[in-house]
Amino acid sequence: MNTALKRLSARIADRGLKSTLAKVWQDHVFRITHSVMVEFRAEWQGVLGDGKLPDGVDCLRVVGDDPLPVLCDWLAHRAPAFRQMLRDGKHALFITRDGIACGCVWISLTSHQDRKAHEFYRVMPGEAYHYCWLLDPDQRNSRLGMLLCRYTMHYLCDLGIRRQFGIVDLTNAASYLVQYYFGYRECGQKVTHIYVLGTQWTITSRYSGNLGPQRKSRTVAA
């Protein structure tokens, strides 16, 4: 059985047939998603802490011709796409547990264009665009997502980045609240992705106020 069929069988066993068919439809036939741009500026007060990592956990910076770390099974099939992003000049930060990469984030220090998604984000000097936040579902009840976000902010601050920004799907409350906890805020740009039979369009629009879930007190365990 090839890798794709193994992943499909594992998903059916884990999520059930109905949920799996719904995901196949969204991935390959039609979906529409709404996201917001969030940003953090160097002059804002964030919850950075000292950036120390617990025993057995590490964050690795990968750029250029650097080899990818050993990827967990959930990330392994993305290796060709990761290598292409490195060739495109992107930076990657991988969080590892016992030497195995369980999650990552990708960073662009220049204007980012995804021709396949008809997507473009202007990145000015002193700015960084981060995208493709991924974390193994088996690790989502751990602190690895929080640690990766904290490490990413330290890394970009150390590079002298004054504004870091990214796009968060409004259905992904966990990701939104983690970044909100660390001081990210919406900046009035909504992003709508429309996918139909292999073709994707990206539409941006302006708004005022907040669209995502808000947490007034920072009570997330960091």
PDB file of C-alpha atoms in Angstrom:
ATOM      1  CA  MET A   1       0.000   0.000   0.000  1.00  0.00           C
ATOM      2  CA  ASN A   2       1.480   3.373  -0.967  1.00  0.00           C
ATOM      3  CA  THR A   3       1.972   6.209   1.489  1.00  0.00           C
ATOM      4  CA  ALA A   4      -1.102   8.200   0.415  1.00  0.00           C
ATOM      5  CA  LEU A   5      -3.396   5.191   0.852  1.00  0.00           C
ATOM      6  CA  LYS A   6      -1.839   4.469   4.236  1.00  0.00           C
ATOM      7  CA  ARG A   7      -2.572   8.025   5.369  1.00  0.00           C
ATOM      8  CA  LEU A   8      -6.147   7.734   4.048  1.00  0.00           C
ATOM      9  CA  SER A   9      -6.720   4.422   5.827  1.00  0.00           C
ATOM     10  CA  ALA A  10      -5.276   5.805   9.047  1.00  0.00           C
ATOM     11  CA  ARG A  11      -7.543   8.851   8.844  1.00  0.00           C
ATOM     12  CA  ILE A  12     -10.647   6.690   8.270  1.00  0.00           C
ATOM     13  CA  ALA A  13      -9.704   4.591  11.287  1.00  0.00           C
ATOM     14  CA  ASP A  14      -9.109   7.713  13.402  1.00  0.00           C
ATOM     15  CA  ARG A  15     -11.849  10.105  12.206  1.00  0.00           C
ATOM     16  CA  GLY A  16     -14.415   7.835  10.543  1.00  0.00           C
ATOM     17  CA  LEU A  17     -15.557   7.583   6.917  1.00  0.00           C
ATOM     18  CA  LYS A  18     -17.913  10.608   6.931  1.00  0.00           C
ATOM     19  CA  SER A  19     -15.276  13.009   8.270  1.00  0.00           C
ATOM     20  CA  THR A  20     -12.673  11.615   5.871  1.00  0.00           C
ATOM     21  CA  LEU A  21     -14.933  12.027   2.816  1.00  0.00           C
ATOM     22  CA  ALA A  22     -15.709  15.609   3.878  1.00  0.00           C
ATOM     23  CA  LYS A  23     -11.990  16.367   4.056  1.00  0.00           C
ATOM     24  CA  VAL A  24     -11.344  14.761   0.647  1.00  0.00           C
ATOM     25  CA  TRP A  25     -14.119  16.945  -0.835  1.00  0.00           C
ATOM     26  CA  GLN A  26     -12.609  20.095   0.698  1.00  0.00           C
ATOM     27  CA  ASP A  27      -9.066  19.194  -0.340  1.00  0.00           C
ATOM     28  CA  HIS A  28      -9.806  18.174  -3.926  1.00  0.00           C
ATOM     29  CA  VAL A  29     -13.200  19.548  -5.038  1.00  0.00           C
ATOM     30  CA  PHE A  30     -14.368  22.737  -3.313  1.00  0.00           C
ATOM     31  CA  ARG A  31     -13.699  24.778  -0.210  1.00  0.00           C
ATOM     32  CA  ILE A  32     -13.821  28.387   0.886  1.00  0.00           C
ATOM     33  CA  THR A  33     -11.931  29.633   3.938  1.00  0.00           C
ATOM     34  CA  HIS A  34     -11.691  32.972   5.696  1.00  0.00           C
ATOM     35  CA  SER A  35      -8.556  34.147   7.477  1.00  0.00           C
ATOM     36  CA  VAL A  36      -7.207  37.296   9.079  1.00  0.00           C
ATOM     37  CA  MET A  37      -3.764  38.841   9.054  1.00  0.00           C
ATOM     38  CA  VAL A  38      -2.164  39.156  12.486  1.00  0.00           C
ATOM     39  CA  GLU A  39       0.990  41.083  13.327  1.00  0.00           C
ATOM     40  CA  PHE A  40       3.441  41.702  16.137  1.00  0.00           C
ATOM     41  CA  ARG A  41       5.591  44.822  16.285  1.00  0.00           C
ATOM     42  CA  ALA A  42       8.879  45.145  18.140  1.00  0.00           C
ATOM     43  CA  GLU A  43       7.656  48.111  20.179  1.00  0.00           C
ATOM     44  CA  TRP A  44       4.718  46.138  21.587  1.00  0.00           C
ATOM     45  CA  GLN A  45       4.905  44.257  24.857  1.00  0.00           C
ATOM     46  CA  GLY A  46       4.700  40.534  24.247  1.00  0.00           C
ATOM     47  CA  VAL A  47       4.903  37.438  26.440  1.00  0.00           C
ATOM     48  CA  LEU A  48       8.288  36.233  25.236  1.00  0.00           C
ATOM     49  CA  GLY A  49       9.922  34.818  28.353  1.00  0.00           C
ATOM     50  CA  ASP A  50      13.536  33.669  28.186  1.00  0.00           C
ATOM     51  CA  GLY A  51      13.118  31.252  25.278  1.00  0.00           C
ATOM     52  CA  LYS A  52      14.557  28.263  27.152  1.00  0.00           C
ATOM     53  CA  LEU A  53      13.435  24.833  25.974  1.00  0.00           C
ATOM     54  CA  PRO A  54      12.807  21.764  28.146  1.00  0.00           C
ATOM     55  CA  ASP A  55      15.069  18.729  28.053  1.00  0.00           C
ATOM     56  CA  GLY A  56      14.643  16.679  24.886  1.00  0.00           C
ATOM     57  CA  VAL A  57      13.119  19.572  22.926  1.00  0.00           C
ATOM     58  CA  ASP A  58      15.055  21.716  20.461  1.00  0.00           C
ATOM     59  CA  CYS A  59      14.374  24.234  17.691  1.00  0.00           C
ATOM     60  CA  LEU A  60      16.416  24.027  14.513  1.00  0.00           C
ATOM     61  CA  ARG A  61      16.913  26.766  11.924  1.00  0.00           C
ATOM     62  CA  VAL A  62      17.172  25.405   8.378  1.00  0.00           C
ATOM     63  CA  VAL A  63      18.110  27.571   5.374  1.00  0.00           C
ATOM     64  CA  GLY A  64      19.649  27.196   1.929  1.00  0.00           C
ATOM     65  CA  ASP A  65      21.439  23.893   1.468  1.00  0.00           C
ATOM     66  CA  ASP A  66      21.002  22.783   5.084  1.00  0.00           C
ATOM     67  CA  PRO A  67      19.611  19.246   5.364  1.00  0.00           C
ATOM     68  CA  LEU A  68      16.126  18.774   6.712  1.00  0.00           C
ATOM     69  CA  PRO A  69      15.905  17.223  10.171  1.00  0.00           C
ATOM     70  CA  VAL A  70      14.428  13.770  10.599  1.00  0.00           C
ATOM     71  CA  LEU A  71      10.684  14.320  10.094  1.00  0.00           C
ATOM     72  CA  CYS A  72       7.926  12.582  12.013  1.00  0.00           C
ATOM     73  CA  ASP A  73       5.587  10.381   9.982  1.00  0.00           C
ATOM     74  CA  TRP A  74       2.977  13.171   9.784  1.00  0.00           C
ATOM     75  CA  LEU A  75       5.464  15.612   8.221  1.00  0.00           C
ATOM     76  CA  ALA A  76       7.547  13.183   6.163  1.00  0.00           C
ATOM     77  CA  HIS A  77       5.498  13.336   2.944  1.00  0.00           C
ATOM     78  CA  ARG A  78       5.991  17.138   2.861  1.00  0.00           C
ATOM     79  CA  ALA A  79       9.769  16.837   2.483  1.00  0.00           C
ATOM     80  CA  PRO A  80       9.822  17.608  -1.301  1.00  0.00           C
ATOM     81  CA  ALA A  81       7.753  20.776  -0.753  1.00  0.00           C
ATOM     82  CA  PHE A  82      10.027  21.779   2.134  1.00  0.00           C
ATOM     83  CA  ARG A  83      13.137  21.374  -0.050  1.00  0.00           C
ATOM     84  CA  GLN A  84      11.544  23.555  -2.732  1.00  0.00           C
ATOM     85  CA  MET A  85      10.809  26.274  -0.178  1.00  0.00           C
ATOM     86  CA  LEU A  86      14.462  26.197   0.891  1.00  0.00           C
ATOM     87  CA  ARG A  87      15.500  26.576  -2.765  1.00  0.00           C
ATOM     88  CA  ASP A  88      13.121  29.563  -2.942  1.00  0.00           C
ATOM     89  CA  GLY A  89      15.097  31.272  -0.175  1.00  0.00           C
ATOM     90  CA  LYS A  90      12.722  30.678   2.740  1.00  0.00           C
ATOM     91  CA  HIS A  91      13.825  30.030   6.315  1.00  0.00           C
ATOM     92  CA  ALA A  92      12.415  27.137   8.337  1.00  0.00           C
ATOM     93  CA  LEU A  93      12.239  26.598  12.073  1.00  0.00           C
ATOM     94  CA  PHE A  94      11.578  23.012  13.166  1.00  0.00           C
ATOM     95  CA  ILE A  95      10.715  21.979  16.692  1.00  0.00           C
ATOM     96  CA  THR A  96      12.036  18.544  17.590  1.00  0.00           C
ATOM     97  CA  ARG A  97      11.432  16.096  20.388  1.00  0.00           C
ATOM     98  CA  ASP A  98      14.160  13.521  20.949  1.00  0.00           C
ATOM     99  CA  GLY A  99      15.660  14.459  17.578  1.00  0.00           C
ATOM    100  CA  ILE A 100      12.455  14.014  15.547  1.00  0.00           C
ATOM    101  CA  ALA A 101      10.853  17.111  13.986  1.00  0.00           C
ATOM    102  CA  CYS A 102       7.214  17.315  15.108  1.00  0.00           C
ATOM    103  CA  GLY A 103       6.347  20.803  13.849  1.00  0.00           C
ATOM    104  CA  CYS A 104       7.602  23.757  11.846  1.00  0.00           C
ATOM    105  CA  VAL A 105       7.033  27.292  10.652  1.00  0.00           C
ATOM    106  CA  TRP A 106       8.306  28.868   7.434  1.00  0.00           C
ATOM    107  CA  ILE A 107       9.522  32.441   7.155  1.00  0.00           C
ATOM    108  CA  SER A 108       9.931  34.814   4.227  1.00  0.00           C
ATOM    109  CA  LEU A 109      12.106  37.896   4.656  1.00  0.00           C
ATOM    110  CA  THR A 110      11.222  39.164   1.175  1.00  0.00           C
ATOM    111  CA  SER A 111       7.867  39.576  -0.566  1.00  0.00           C
ATOM    112  CA  HIS A 112       6.107  36.220  -0.700  1.00  0.00           C
ATOM    113  CA  GLN A 113       4.310  34.991  -3.799  1.00  0.00           C
ATOM    114  CA  ASP A 114       2.471  31.704  -4.200  1.00  0.00           C
ATOM    115  CA  ARG A 115       1.533  31.534  -7.880  1.00  0.00           C
ATOM    116  CA  LYS A 116      -0.498  28.363  -7.398  1.00  0.00           C
ATOM    117  CA  ALA A 117      -2.709  30.058  -4.791  1.00  0.00           C
ATOM    118  CA  HIS A 118      -2.699  33.441  -6.579  1.00  0.00           C
ATOM    119  CA  GLU A 119      -1.386  34.869  -3.329  1.00  0.00           C
ATOM    120  CA  PHE A 120       1.030  37.737  -2.722  1.00  0.00           C
ATOM    121  CA  TYR A 121       2.167  39.417   0.493  1.00  0.00           C
ATOM    122  CA  ARG A 122       4.521  42.382   0.384  1.00  0.00           C
ATOM    123  CA  VAL A 123       7.359  42.111   2.900  1.00  0.00           C
ATOM    124  CA  MET A 124       9.218  45.360   3.471  1.00  0.00           C
ATOM    125  CA  PRO A 125      12.758  45.676   4.909  1.00  0.00           C
ATOM    126  CA  GLY A 126      12.630  44.956   8.634  1.00  0.00           C
ATOM    127  CA  GLU A 127       9.551  42.724   8.238  1.00  0.00           C
ATOM    128  CA  ALA A 128       8.997  38.963   8.131  1.00  0.00           C
ATOM    129  CA  TYR A 129       6.043  36.913   6.885  1.00  0.00           C
ATOM    130  CA  HIS A 130       5.552  33.550   8.593  1.00  0.00           C
ATOM    131  CA  TYR A 131       3.377  30.783   7.199  1.00  0.00           C
ATOM    132  CA  CYS A 132       2.865  27.033   7.049  1.00  0.00           C
ATOM    133  CA  TRP A 133       2.627  26.516  10.824  1.00  0.00           C
ATOM    134  CA  LEU A 134       2.401  22.747  11.206  1.00  0.00           C
ATOM    135  CA  LEU A 135       2.282  20.544  14.295  1.00  0.00           C
ATOM    136  CA  ASP A 136       1.827  16.777  14.461  1.00  0.00           C
ATOM    137  CA  PRO A 137      -1.736  16.153  15.739  1.00  0.00           C
ATOM    138  CA  ASP A 138      -0.289  13.689  18.255  1.00  0.00           C
ATOM    139  CA  GLN A 139       1.577  16.633  19.848  1.00  0.00           C
ATOM    140  CA  ARG A 140      -1.257  19.162  19.973  1.00  0.00           C
ATOM    141  CA  ASN A 141      -1.971  18.535  23.645  1.00  0.00           C
ATOM    142  CA  SER A 142       1.666  19.222  24.451  1.00  0.00           C
ATOM    143  CA  ARG A 143       3.371  22.619  24.821  1.00  0.00           C
ATOM    144  CA  LEU A 144       5.279  22.315  21.542  1.00  0.00           C
ATOM    145  CA  GLY A 145       3.066  24.790  19.666  1.00  0.00           C
ATOM    146  CA  MET A 146       3.586  27.422  22.353  1.00  0.00           C
ATOM    147  CA  LEU A 147       7.327  26.769  22.443  1.00  0.00           C
ATOM    148  CA  LEU A 148       7.628  27.026  18.651  1.00  0.00           C
ATOM    149  CA  CYS A 149       5.756  30.339  18.593  1.00  0.00           C
ATOM    150  CA  ARG A 150       7.943  31.757  21.383  1.00  0.00           C
ATOM    151  CA  TYR A 151      11.139  30.574  19.683  1.00  0.00           C
ATOM    152  CA  THR A 152      10.032  32.052  16.347  1.00  0.00           C
ATOM    153  CA  MET A 153       9.443  35.446  17.937  1.00  0.00           C
ATOM    154  CA  HIS A 154      12.869  35.356  19.636  1.00  0.00           C
ATOM    155  CA  TYR A 155      14.510  34.321  16.370  1.00  0.00           C
ATOM    156  CA  LEU A 156      12.923  37.164  14.391  1.00  0.00           C
ATOM    157  CA  CYS A 157      13.616  39.738  17.100  1.00  0.00           C
ATOM    158  CA  ASP A 158      17.277  38.648  17.106  1.00  0.00           C
ATOM    159  CA  LEU A 159      17.336  39.272  13.334  1.00  0.00           C
ATOM    160  CA  GLY A 160      16.223  42.847  13.968  1.00  0.00           C
ATOM    161  CA  ILE A 161      12.726  42.294  12.567  1.00  0.00           C
ATOM    162  CA  ARG A 162      10.439  45.128  13.663  1.00  0.00           C
ATOM    163  CA  ARG A 163       7.183  43.662  12.274  1.00  0.00           C
ATOM    164  CA  GLN A 164       6.291  40.002  11.912  1.00  0.00           C
ATOM    165  CA  PHE A 165       2.987  38.936  10.437  1.00  0.00           C
ATOM    166  CA  GLY A 166       1.035  35.956   9.174  1.00  0.00           C
ATOM    167  CA  ILE A 167      -2.395  34.662   8.186  1.00  0.00           C
ATOM    168  CA  VAL A 168      -4.622  32.667  10.568  1.00  0.00           C
ATOM    169  CA  ASP A 169      -7.682  30.690   9.463  1.00  0.00           C
ATOM    170  CA  LEU A 170     -10.675  31.851  11.494  1.00  0.00           C
ATOM    171  CA  THR A 171     -11.693  28.247  12.166  1.00  0.00           C
ATOM    172  CA  ASN A 172      -8.303  27.567  13.777  1.00  0.00           C
ATOM    173  CA  ALA A 173      -9.053  29.046  17.197  1.00  0.00           C
ATOM    174  CA  ALA A 174      -6.078  27.308  18.838  1.00  0.00           C
ATOM    175  CA  SER A 175      -3.536  28.908  16.504  1.00  0.00           C
ATOM    176  CA  TYR A 176      -5.245  32.286  16.762  1.00  0.00           C
ATOM    177  CA  LEU A 177      -5.262  32.246  20.577  1.00  0.00           C
ATOM    178  CA  VAL A 178      -1.645  31.091  20.847  1.00  0.00           C
ATOM    179  CA  GLN A 179      -0.509  34.042  18.736  1.00  0.00           C
ATOM    180  CA  TYR A 180      -2.899  36.385  20.581  1.00  0.00           C
ATOM    181  CA  TYR A 181      -1.335  35.224  23.842  1.00  0.00           C
ATOM    182  CA  PHE A 182       2.117  36.206  22.609  1.00  0.00           C
ATOM    183  CA  GLY A 183       0.959  39.697  21.640  1.00  0.00           C
ATOM    184  CA  TYR A 184      -0.126  39.345  18.007  1.00  0.00           C
ATOM    185  CA  ARG A 185      -3.116  41.438  16.952  1.00  0.00           C
ATOM    186  CA  GLU A 186      -5.365  41.622  13.912  1.00  0.00           C
ATOM    187  CA  CYS A 187      -4.387  44.400  11.526  1.00  0.00           C
ATOM    188  CA  GLY A 188      -7.566  44.851   9.479  1.00  0.00           C
ATOM    189  CA  GLN A 189      -6.888  42.600   6.499  1.00  0.00           C
ATOM    190  CA  LYS A 190      -9.188  39.671   5.735  1.00  0.00           C
ATOM    191  CA  VAL A 191      -8.068  36.918   3.369  1.00  0.00           C
ATOM    192  CA  THR A 192     -10.534  34.629   1.587  1.00  0.00           C
ATOM    193  CA  HIS A 193      -9.276  31.514  -0.195  1.00  0.00           C
ATOM    194  CA  ILE A 194     -11.542  29.842  -2.760  1.00  0.00           C
ATOM    195  CA  TYR A 195     -10.516  26.416  -4.053  1.00  0.00           C
ATOM    196  CA  VAL A 196     -12.287  24.698  -6.975  1.00  0.00           C
ATOM    197  CA  LEU A 197     -11.000  21.503  -8.608  1.00  0.00           C
ATOM    198  CA  GLY A 198      -7.323  22.182  -8.172  1.00  0.00           C
ATOM    199  CA  THR A 199      -7.377  25.945  -8.728  1.00  0.00           C
ATOM    200  CA  GLN A 200      -7.221  28.447  -5.885  1.00  0.00           C
ATOM    201  CA  TRP A 201      -7.961  32.155  -5.776  1.00  0.00           C
ATOM    202  CA  THR A 202      -7.069  34.551  -2.967  1.00  0.00           C
ATOM    203  CA  ILE A 203      -9.155  37.656  -2.254  1.00  0.00           C
ATOM    204  CA  THR A 204      -8.134  40.283   0.315  1.00  0.00           C
ATOM    205  CA  SER A 205     -10.328  42.965   1.846  1.00  0.00           C
ATOM    206  CA  ARG A 206     -10.146  45.558   4.616  1.00  0.00           C
ATOM    207  CA  TYR A 207     -12.225  45.632   7.801  1.00  0.00           C
ATOM    208  CA  SER A 208     -12.229  47.283  11.214  1.00  0.00           C
ATOM    209  CA  GLY A 209     -12.403  45.675  14.633  1.00  0.00           C
ATOM    210  CA  ASN A 210     -11.705  41.993  15.342  1.00  0.00           C
ATOM    211  CA  LEU A 211     -13.061  38.892  13.627  1.00  0.00           C
ATOM    212  CA  GLY A 212     -11.303  36.150  15.562  1.00  0.00           C
ATOM    213  CA  PRO A 213     -11.908  34.783  19.073  1.00  0.00           C
ATOM    214  CA  GLN A 214     -10.621  37.088  21.792  1.00  0.00           C
ATOM    215  CA  ARG A 215      -9.193  36.161  25.154  1.00  0.00           C
ATOM    216  CA  LYS A 216      -9.067  39.106  27.545  1.00  0.00           C
ATOM    217  CA  SER A 217      -6.817  37.461  30.098  1.00  0.00           C
ATOM    218  CA  ARG A 218      -3.643  35.642  29.140  1.00  0.00           C
ATOM    219  CA  THR A 219      -4.270  32.331  30.866  1.00  0.00           C
ATOM    220  CA  VAL A 220      -2.797  29.955  28.294  1.00  0.00           C
ATOM    221  CA  ALA A 221      -0.123  27.734  29.844  1.00  0.00           C
ATOM    222  CA  ALA A 222       3.085  28.784  28.123  1.00  0.00           C
TER     223      ALA A 222
END
